[in-house]
Coordinates of C-alpha atoms in Angstrom, one line a residue:
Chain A
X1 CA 0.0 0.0 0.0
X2 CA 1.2 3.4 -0.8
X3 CA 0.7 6.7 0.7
X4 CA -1.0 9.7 -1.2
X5 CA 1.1 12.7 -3.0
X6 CA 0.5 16.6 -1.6
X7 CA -0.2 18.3 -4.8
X8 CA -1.2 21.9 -3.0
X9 CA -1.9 22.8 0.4
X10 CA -3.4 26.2 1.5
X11 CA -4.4 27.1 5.4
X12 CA -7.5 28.4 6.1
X13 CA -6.1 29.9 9.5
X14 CA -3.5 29.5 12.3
X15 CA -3.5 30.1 16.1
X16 CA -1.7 29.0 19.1
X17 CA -4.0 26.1 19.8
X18 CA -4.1 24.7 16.1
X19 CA -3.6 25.5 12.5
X20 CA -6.1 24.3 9.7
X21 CA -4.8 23.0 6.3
X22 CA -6.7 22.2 3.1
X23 CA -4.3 19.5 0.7
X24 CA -5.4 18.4 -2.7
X25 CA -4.4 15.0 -3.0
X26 CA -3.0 12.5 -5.6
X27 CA -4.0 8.9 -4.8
X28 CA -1.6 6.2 -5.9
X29 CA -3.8 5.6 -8.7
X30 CA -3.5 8.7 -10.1
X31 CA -7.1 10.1 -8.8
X32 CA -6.9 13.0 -7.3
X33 CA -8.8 14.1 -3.9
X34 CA -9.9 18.0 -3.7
X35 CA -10.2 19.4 -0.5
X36 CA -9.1 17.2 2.6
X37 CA -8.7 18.9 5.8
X38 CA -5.9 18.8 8.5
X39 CA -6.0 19.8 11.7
X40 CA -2.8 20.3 12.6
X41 CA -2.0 20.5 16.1
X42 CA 1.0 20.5 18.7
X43 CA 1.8 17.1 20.7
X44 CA -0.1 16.6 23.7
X45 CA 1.0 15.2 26.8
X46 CA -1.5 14.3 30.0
X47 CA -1.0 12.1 33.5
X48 CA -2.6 10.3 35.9
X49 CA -1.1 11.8 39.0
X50 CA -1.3 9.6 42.1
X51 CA -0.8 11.8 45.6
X52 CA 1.5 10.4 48.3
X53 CA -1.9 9.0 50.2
X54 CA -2.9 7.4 46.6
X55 CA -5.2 9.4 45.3
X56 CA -6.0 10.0 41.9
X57 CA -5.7 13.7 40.8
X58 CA -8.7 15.5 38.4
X59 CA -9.4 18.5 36.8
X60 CA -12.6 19.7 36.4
X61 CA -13.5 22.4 33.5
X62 CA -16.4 23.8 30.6
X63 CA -15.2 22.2 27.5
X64 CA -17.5 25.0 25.3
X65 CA -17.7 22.6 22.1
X66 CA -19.5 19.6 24.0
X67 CA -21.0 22.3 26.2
X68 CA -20.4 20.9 29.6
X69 CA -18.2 20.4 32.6
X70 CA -16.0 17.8 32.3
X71 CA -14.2 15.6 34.9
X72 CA -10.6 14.7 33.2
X73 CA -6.9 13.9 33.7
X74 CA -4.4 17.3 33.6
X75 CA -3.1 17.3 30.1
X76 CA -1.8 20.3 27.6
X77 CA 0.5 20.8 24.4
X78 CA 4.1 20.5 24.6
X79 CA 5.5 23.7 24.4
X80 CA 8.7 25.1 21.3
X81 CA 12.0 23.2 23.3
X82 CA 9.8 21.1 25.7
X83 CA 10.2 17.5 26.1
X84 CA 7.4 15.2 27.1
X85 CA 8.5 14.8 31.2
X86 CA 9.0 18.6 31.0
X87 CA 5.8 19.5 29.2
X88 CA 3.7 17.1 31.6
X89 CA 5.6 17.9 34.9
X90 CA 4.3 21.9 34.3
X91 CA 0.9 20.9 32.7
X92 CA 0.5 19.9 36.2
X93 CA 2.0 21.7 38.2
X94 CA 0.1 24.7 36.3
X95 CA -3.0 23.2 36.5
X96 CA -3.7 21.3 40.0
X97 CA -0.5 22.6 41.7
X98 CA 0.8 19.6 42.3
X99 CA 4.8 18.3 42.4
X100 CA 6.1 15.1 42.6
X101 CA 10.2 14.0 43.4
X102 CA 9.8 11.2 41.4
X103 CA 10.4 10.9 37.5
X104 CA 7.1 10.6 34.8
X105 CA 6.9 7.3 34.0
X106 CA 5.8 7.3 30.3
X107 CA 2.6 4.7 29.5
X108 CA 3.0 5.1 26.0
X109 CA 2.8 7.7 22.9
X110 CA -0.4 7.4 20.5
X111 CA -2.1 9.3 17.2
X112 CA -4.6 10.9 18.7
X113 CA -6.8 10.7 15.3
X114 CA -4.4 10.3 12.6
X115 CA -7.1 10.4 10.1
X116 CA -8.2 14.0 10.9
X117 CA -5.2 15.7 12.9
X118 CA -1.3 15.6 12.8
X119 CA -0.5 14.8 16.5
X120 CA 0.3 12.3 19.4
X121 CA -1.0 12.2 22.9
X122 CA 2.0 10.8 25.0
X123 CA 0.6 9.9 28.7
X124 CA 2.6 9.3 31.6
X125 CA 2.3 7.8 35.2
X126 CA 3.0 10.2 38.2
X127 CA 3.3 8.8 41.3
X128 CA 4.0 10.4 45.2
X129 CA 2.5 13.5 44.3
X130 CA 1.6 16.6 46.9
X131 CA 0.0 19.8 46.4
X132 CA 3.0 22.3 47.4
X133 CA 2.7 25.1 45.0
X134 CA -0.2 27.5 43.4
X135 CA -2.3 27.0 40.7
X136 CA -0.9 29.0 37.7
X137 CA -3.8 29.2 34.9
X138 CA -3.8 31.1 31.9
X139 CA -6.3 33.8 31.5
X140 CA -9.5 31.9 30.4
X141 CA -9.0 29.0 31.9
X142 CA -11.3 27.9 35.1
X143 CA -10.0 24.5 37.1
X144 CA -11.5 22.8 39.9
X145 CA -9.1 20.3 41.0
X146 CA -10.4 16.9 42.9
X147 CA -9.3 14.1 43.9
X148 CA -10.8 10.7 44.1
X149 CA -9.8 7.2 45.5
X150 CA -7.9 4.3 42.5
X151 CA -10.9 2.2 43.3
X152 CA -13.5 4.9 42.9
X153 CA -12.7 5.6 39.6
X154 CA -14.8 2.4 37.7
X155 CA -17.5 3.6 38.9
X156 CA -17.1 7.5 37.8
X157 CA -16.3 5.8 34.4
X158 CA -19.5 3.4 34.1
X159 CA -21.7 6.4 35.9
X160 CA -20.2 8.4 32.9
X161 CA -19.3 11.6 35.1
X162 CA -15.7 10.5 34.3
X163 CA -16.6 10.4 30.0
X164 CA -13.5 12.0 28.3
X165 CA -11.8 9.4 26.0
X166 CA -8.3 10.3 26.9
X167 CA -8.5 10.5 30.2
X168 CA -10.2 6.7 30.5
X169 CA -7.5 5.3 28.4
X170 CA -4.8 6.7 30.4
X171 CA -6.4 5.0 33.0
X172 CA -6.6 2.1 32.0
X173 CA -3.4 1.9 30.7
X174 CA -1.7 3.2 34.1
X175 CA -4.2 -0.2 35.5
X176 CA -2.1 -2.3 33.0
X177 CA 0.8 -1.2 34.2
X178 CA 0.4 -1.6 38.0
X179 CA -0.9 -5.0 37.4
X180 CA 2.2 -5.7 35.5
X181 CA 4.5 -4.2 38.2
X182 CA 2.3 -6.0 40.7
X183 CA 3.1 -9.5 38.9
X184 CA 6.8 -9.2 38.5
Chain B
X1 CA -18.9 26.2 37.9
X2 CA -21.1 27.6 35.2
X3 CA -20.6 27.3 31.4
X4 CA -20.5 29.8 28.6
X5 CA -22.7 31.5 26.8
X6 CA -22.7 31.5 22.9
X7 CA -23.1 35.5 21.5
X8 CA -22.6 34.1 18.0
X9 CA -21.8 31.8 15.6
X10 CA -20.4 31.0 12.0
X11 CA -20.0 28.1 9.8
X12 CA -16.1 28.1 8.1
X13 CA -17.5 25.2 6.1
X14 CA -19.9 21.9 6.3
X15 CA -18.7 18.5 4.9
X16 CA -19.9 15.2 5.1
X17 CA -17.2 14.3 6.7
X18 CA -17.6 16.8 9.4
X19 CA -18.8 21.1 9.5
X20 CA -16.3 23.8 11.4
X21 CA -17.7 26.5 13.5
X22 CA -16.3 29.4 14.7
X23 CA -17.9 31.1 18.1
X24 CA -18.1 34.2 20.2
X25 CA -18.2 33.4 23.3
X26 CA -18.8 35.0 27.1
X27 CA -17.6 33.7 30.4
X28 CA -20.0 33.6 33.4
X29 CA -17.7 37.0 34.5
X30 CA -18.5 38.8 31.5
X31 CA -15.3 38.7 29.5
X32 CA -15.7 37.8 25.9
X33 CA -13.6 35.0 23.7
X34 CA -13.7 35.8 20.5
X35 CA -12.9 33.0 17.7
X36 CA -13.3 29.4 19.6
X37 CA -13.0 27.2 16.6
X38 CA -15.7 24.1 17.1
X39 CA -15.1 21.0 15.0
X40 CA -18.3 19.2 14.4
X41 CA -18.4 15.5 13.9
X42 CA -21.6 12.8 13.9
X43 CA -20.9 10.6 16.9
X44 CA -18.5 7.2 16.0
X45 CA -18.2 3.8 16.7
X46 CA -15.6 1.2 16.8
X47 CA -15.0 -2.8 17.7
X48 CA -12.5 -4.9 19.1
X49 CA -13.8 -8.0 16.5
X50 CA -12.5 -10.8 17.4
X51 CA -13.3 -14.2 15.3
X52 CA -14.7 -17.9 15.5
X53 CA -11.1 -18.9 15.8
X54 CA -10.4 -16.2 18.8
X55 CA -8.3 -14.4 15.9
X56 CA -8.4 -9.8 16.5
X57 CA -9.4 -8.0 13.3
X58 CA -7.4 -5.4 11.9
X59 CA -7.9 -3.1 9.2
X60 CA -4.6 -0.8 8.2
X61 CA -5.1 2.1 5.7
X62 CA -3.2 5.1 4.2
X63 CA -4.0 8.1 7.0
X64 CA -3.5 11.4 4.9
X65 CA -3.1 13.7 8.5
X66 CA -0.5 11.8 9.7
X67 CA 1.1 10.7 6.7
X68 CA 1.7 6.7 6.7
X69 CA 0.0 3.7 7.2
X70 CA -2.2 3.0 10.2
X71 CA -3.4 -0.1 11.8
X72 CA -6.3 0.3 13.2
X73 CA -9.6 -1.3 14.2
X74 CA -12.6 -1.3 12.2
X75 CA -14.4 2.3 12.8
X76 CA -16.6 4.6 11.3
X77 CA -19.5 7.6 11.8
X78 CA -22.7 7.2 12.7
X79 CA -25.5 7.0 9.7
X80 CA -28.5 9.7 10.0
X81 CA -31.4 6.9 11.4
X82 CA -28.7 4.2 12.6
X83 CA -28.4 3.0 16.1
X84 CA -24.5 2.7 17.4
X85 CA -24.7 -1.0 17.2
X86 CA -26.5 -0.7 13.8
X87 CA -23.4 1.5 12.4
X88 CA -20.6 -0.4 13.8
X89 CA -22.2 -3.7 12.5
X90 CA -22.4 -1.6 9.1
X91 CA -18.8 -0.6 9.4
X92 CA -17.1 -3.9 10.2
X93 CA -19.2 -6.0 7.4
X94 CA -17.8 -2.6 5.0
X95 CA -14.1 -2.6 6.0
X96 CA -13.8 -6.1 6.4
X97 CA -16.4 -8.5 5.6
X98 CA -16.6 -10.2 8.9
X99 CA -20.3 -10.4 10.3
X100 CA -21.5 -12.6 13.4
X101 CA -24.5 -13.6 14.7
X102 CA -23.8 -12.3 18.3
X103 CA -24.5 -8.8 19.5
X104 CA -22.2 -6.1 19.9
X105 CA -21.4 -5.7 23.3
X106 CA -21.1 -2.0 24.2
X107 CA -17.9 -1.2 26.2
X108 CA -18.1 2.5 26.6
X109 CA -19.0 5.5 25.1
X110 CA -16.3 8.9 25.7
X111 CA -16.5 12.3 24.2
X112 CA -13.5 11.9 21.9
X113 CA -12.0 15.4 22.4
X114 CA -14.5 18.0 24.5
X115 CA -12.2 20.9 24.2
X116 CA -12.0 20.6 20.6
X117 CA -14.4 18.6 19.1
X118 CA -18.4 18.1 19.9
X119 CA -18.5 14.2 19.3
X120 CA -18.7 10.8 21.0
X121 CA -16.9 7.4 19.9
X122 CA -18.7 4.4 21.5
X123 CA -16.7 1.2 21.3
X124 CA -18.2 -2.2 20.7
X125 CA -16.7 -5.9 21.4
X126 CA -17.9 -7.7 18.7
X127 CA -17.1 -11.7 19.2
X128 CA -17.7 -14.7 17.1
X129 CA -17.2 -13.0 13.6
X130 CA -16.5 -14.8 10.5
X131 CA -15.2 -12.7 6.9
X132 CA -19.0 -14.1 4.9
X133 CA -19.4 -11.3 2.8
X134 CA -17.2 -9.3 0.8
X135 CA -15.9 -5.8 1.6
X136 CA -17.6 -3.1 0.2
X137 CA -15.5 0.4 0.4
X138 CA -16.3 4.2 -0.3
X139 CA -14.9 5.2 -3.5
X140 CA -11.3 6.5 -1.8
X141 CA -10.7 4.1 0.3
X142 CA -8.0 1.1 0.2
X143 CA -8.1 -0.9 3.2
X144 CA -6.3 -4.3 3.7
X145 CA -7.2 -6.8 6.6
X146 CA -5.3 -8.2 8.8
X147 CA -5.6 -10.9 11.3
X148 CA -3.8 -11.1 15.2
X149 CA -3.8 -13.6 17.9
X150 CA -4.7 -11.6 20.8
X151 CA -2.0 -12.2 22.9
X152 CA 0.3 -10.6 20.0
X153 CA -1.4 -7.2 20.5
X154 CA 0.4 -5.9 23.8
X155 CA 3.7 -6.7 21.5
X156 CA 2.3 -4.4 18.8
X157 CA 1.7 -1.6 21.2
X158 CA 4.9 -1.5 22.5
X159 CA 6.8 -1.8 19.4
X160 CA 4.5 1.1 17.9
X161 CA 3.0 -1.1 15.1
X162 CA -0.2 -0.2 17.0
X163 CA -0.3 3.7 17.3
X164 CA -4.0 5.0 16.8
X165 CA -5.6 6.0 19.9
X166 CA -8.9 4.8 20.1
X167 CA -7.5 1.5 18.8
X168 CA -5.2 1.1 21.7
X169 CA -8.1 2.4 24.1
X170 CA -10.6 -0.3 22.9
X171 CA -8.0 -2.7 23.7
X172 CA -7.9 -2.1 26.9
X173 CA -11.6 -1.9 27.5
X174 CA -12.3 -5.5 25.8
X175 CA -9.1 -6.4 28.0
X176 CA -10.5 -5.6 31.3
X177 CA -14.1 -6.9 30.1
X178 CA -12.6 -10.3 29.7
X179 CA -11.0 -10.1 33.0
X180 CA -14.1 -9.0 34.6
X181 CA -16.4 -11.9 32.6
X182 CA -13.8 -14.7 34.0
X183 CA -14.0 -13.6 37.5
X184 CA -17.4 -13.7 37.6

């Protein structure tokens, strides 16, 4: 299988959140596809934080396009010179104020939605976590910050207050991952 | 916490394949955002298939976005009129041909991105399936099939053959639903 050609691209806008492309396409076949829009976007980084006591760290926020609070795991972009630990250690310090000694421990590094947008969503496992500094927000942004018990969390996923998709998987890949530790 | 109110709204463009919308917005203290892109998508569905022979079912395809081949599993949008498990039957017996007589049994269902996007991907487990019927694909598309014992999956993850997101999240679902159904 091949991939396509890029016979013009044009951008319908840029911003610091995410830039919007329109590509006109050549399949390997020769047929040509007019019109395909990428999103393109930063990486993104996000963590389940565990606190020294084990609890699991949330932020809570109005997400305007599904037009509701939502109940997820801190997350952001990487910023220009950032790596991943970097980016995800100030994500959350910034967001919930909370520091850990101990390093990220990364849980893997996924296409968020490869047909539609350009990025990855790398998620990491923070562990002996404490709330020792001050929320830092940027201007719009509005964060509740909760915490909840490991074995609470089924139950905020299957009442569906807990309903973002990457915040679920992260969870259930930092579950994977303490079983795994638990078996060796 | 209280959510925003929309002052007004335009339409950058509609597609089948999803519509952009660009907002005004105010915050419950007054202060206006101005140009809050919205990506609208119809909700989606996808399925952890697995066969008569307890084989996974794969599909990989050309992903324009990100540039190279993905392997993914079987996905699509919902149909105007459909039910989920009505779309995601229509989608697997499209992109692969599999069908089975047993059905779909719902693992979830997560807003895919709520700070972007306004949509929903509910993910299926879809057992018993057997390839009965040929595939029958948009004009565009070039799909291949591909077939995994499920203990080979984990390996793929790690070694990046398995990238996609919501591929990798399904996995997990449909991992910890067969742990739960043995235990009980």
């Amino acid at each position: 299988m091949e991939k396509w050609k890029t016979i013009h691209s044009e951008y319908h806008y840029k911003t610091p959140f995410g830039n919007l492309r329109k590509d006109t396409c050549q399949m390997p076949d020769g047929r040509v596809i007019d019109g395909y829009y990428v999103h393109e976007y930063a990486d993104w980084v996000n963590a389940i934080v565990l606190t020294k006591e084990g609890k699991i760290v949330f932020v809570e926020q109005y997400r305007h396009p599904a037009n509701d609070l939502f109940l997820e795991i801190p997350a952001g972009k990487m910023e220009e010179g950032e790596t991943p630990e970097e980016a995800i250690i100030r994500e959350v310090r910034e967001e919930t104020g909370f520091i850990s000694e101990k390093k990220p421990i990364c849980l893997g590094e996924f296409f968020v939605n490869p047909a539609v947008q350009t990025n990855k969503v790398i998620s990491f496992l923070i562990t002996e976590a404490e709330q020792l500094v001050e929320q830092q927000l940027d201007e719009t942004e509005v964060i509740d910050v909760h915490l909840f018990q490991l074995d609470e969390v089924e139950g905020l996923i299957s009442g569906k207050q807990l309903s973002q998709l990457f915040s679920v998987s992260a969870y259930y890949m930092a579950k994977d991952h303490f079983k795994k530790a638990t078996v060796k």
